[in-house]
């Protein structure tokens, strides 16, 4: 699991979503998919988790968050 990360997941009525991942106060990952405005999509940065599981769609975001918030 990643440590000292903050997550901001924003969604709208139109199924457009954005996730920001911030580590120690620095934006390290921004990912957004806009169903109604594909030219506005953003896929910037990367972090440790993505070395083995890159985030390329919302299914990947959900998988990442499930792993991060699952208590062992």
PDB file of C-alpha atoms in Angstrom:
ATOM      1  CA  UNK A   1       0.000   0.000   0.000  1.00  0.00           C
ATOM      2  CA  UNK A   2       1.034   3.594  -0.564  1.00  0.00           C
ATOM      3  CA  UNK A   3       1.586   5.752   2.476  1.00  0.00           C
ATOM      4  CA  UNK A   4       0.921   9.415   3.171  1.00  0.00           C
ATOM      5  CA  UNK A   5      -1.363   9.831   0.197  1.00  0.00           C
ATOM      6  CA  UNK A   6      -4.453  11.986   0.050  1.00  0.00           C
ATOM      7  CA  UNK A   7      -7.210  11.204  -2.440  1.00  0.00           C
ATOM      8  CA  UNK A   8      -9.794  13.514  -3.874  1.00  0.00           C
ATOM      9  CA  UNK A   9     -12.421  11.848  -6.007  1.00  0.00           C
ATOM     10  CA  UNK A  10     -14.945  14.162  -7.598  1.00  0.00           C
ATOM     11  CA  UNK A  11     -17.947  13.148  -9.626  1.00  0.00           C
ATOM     12  CA  UNK A  12     -20.788  14.842 -11.387  1.00  0.00           C
ATOM     13  CA  UNK A  13     -24.273  13.920 -12.504  1.00  0.00           C
ATOM     14  CA  UNK A  14     -22.998  13.211 -16.041  1.00  0.00           C
ATOM     15  CA  UNK A  15     -20.623  10.428 -14.941  1.00  0.00           C
ATOM     16  CA  UNK A  16     -17.591  12.654 -15.356  1.00  0.00           C
ATOM     17  CA  UNK A  17     -15.035  11.990 -12.643  1.00  0.00           C
ATOM     18  CA  UNK A  18     -11.675  13.276 -11.490  1.00  0.00           C
ATOM     19  CA  UNK A  19      -9.198  11.784  -9.044  1.00  0.00           C
ATOM     20  CA  UNK A  20      -6.261  13.711  -7.626  1.00  0.00           C
ATOM     21  CA  UNK A  21      -3.577  11.900  -5.653  1.00  0.00           C
ATOM     22  CA  UNK A  22      -1.440  14.094  -3.441  1.00  0.00           C
ATOM     23  CA  UNK A  23       1.662  12.921  -1.629  1.00  0.00           C
ATOM     24  CA  UNK A  24       3.239  15.085   1.056  1.00  0.00           C
ATOM     25  CA  UNK A  25       1.426  18.143  -0.289  1.00  0.00           C
ATOM     26  CA  UNK A  26       2.443  17.602  -3.932  1.00  0.00           C
ATOM     27  CA  UNK A  27       0.096  16.571  -6.724  1.00  0.00           C
ATOM     28  CA  UNK A  28       1.547  13.341  -8.121  1.00  0.00           C
ATOM     29  CA  UNK A  29      -1.415  12.017 -10.145  1.00  0.00           C
ATOM     30  CA  UNK A  30      -4.391  13.530 -11.908  1.00  0.00           C
ATOM     31  CA  UNK A  31      -6.808  11.367 -13.853  1.00  0.00           C
ATOM     32  CA  UNK A  32     -10.114  12.356 -15.392  1.00  0.00           C
ATOM     33  CA  UNK A  33     -12.482  10.942 -17.967  1.00  0.00           C
ATOM     34  CA  UNK A  34     -15.283  13.076 -19.341  1.00  0.00           C
ATOM     35  CA  UNK A  35     -17.983  11.149 -21.178  1.00  0.00           C
ATOM     36  CA  UNK A  36     -19.341  14.307 -22.784  1.00  0.00           C
ATOM     37  CA  UNK A  37     -15.997  16.101 -23.395  1.00  0.00           C
ATOM     38  CA  UNK A  38     -13.269  13.585 -24.296  1.00  0.00           C
ATOM     39  CA  UNK A  39     -10.891  16.403 -25.301  1.00  0.00           C
ATOM     40  CA  UNK A  40     -10.858  17.494 -21.644  1.00  0.00           C
ATOM     41  CA  UNK A  41      -9.596  14.125 -20.347  1.00  0.00           C
ATOM     42  CA  UNK A  42      -6.432  14.283 -18.231  1.00  0.00           C
ATOM     43  CA  UNK A  43      -3.944  11.503 -17.521  1.00  0.00           C
ATOM     44  CA  UNK A  44      -0.909  13.077 -15.814  1.00  0.00           C
ATOM     45  CA  UNK A  45       1.698  11.673 -13.479  1.00  0.00           C
ATOM     46  CA  UNK A  46       2.126   8.260 -11.942  1.00  0.00           C
ATOM     47  CA  UNK A  47       2.951   6.764  -8.552  1.00  0.00           C
ATOM     48  CA  UNK A  48       4.328   3.568  -7.002  1.00  0.00           C
ATOM     49  CA  UNK A  49       1.108   1.573  -7.367  1.00  0.00           C
ATOM     50  CA  UNK A  50       1.147   1.991 -11.142  1.00  0.00           C
ATOM     51  CA  UNK A  51       4.473   0.206 -11.595  1.00  0.00           C
ATOM     52  CA  UNK A  52       2.470  -3.046 -11.638  1.00  0.00           C
ATOM     53  CA  UNK A  53      -1.098  -1.838 -12.244  1.00  0.00           C
ATOM     54  CA  UNK A  54      -1.353   1.258 -14.446  1.00  0.00           C
ATOM     55  CA  UNK A  55      -4.480   3.366 -14.143  1.00  0.00           C
ATOM     56  CA  UNK A  56      -6.061   3.755 -17.575  1.00  0.00           C
ATOM     57  CA  UNK A  57      -9.797   3.741 -16.840  1.00  0.00           C
ATOM     58  CA  UNK A  58     -12.275   4.020 -13.971  1.00  0.00           C
ATOM     59  CA  UNK A  59     -12.205   0.309 -13.274  1.00  0.00           C
ATOM     60  CA  UNK A  60      -8.500   0.708 -12.473  1.00  0.00           C
ATOM     61  CA  UNK A  61      -9.234   3.653 -10.161  1.00  0.00           C
ATOM     62  CA  UNK A  62     -11.821   1.595  -8.264  1.00  0.00           C
ATOM     63  CA  UNK A  63      -9.427  -1.356  -7.978  1.00  0.00           C
ATOM     64  CA  UNK A  64      -6.702   0.926  -6.612  1.00  0.00           C
ATOM     65  CA  UNK A  65      -9.013   2.515  -4.046  1.00  0.00           C
ATOM     66  CA  UNK A  66     -10.352  -0.870  -2.945  1.00  0.00           C
ATOM     67  CA  UNK A  67      -6.802  -2.093  -2.337  1.00  0.00           C
ATOM     68  CA  UNK A  68      -5.839   1.097  -0.492  1.00  0.00           C
ATOM     69  CA  UNK A  69      -8.845   1.083   1.820  1.00  0.00           C
ATOM     70  CA  UNK A  70      -9.061  -2.645   2.518  1.00  0.00           C
ATOM     71  CA  UNK A  71      -7.878  -3.433   6.000  1.00  0.00           C
ATOM     72  CA  UNK A  72      -5.931  -6.653   6.401  1.00  0.00           C
TER      73      UNK A  72
END
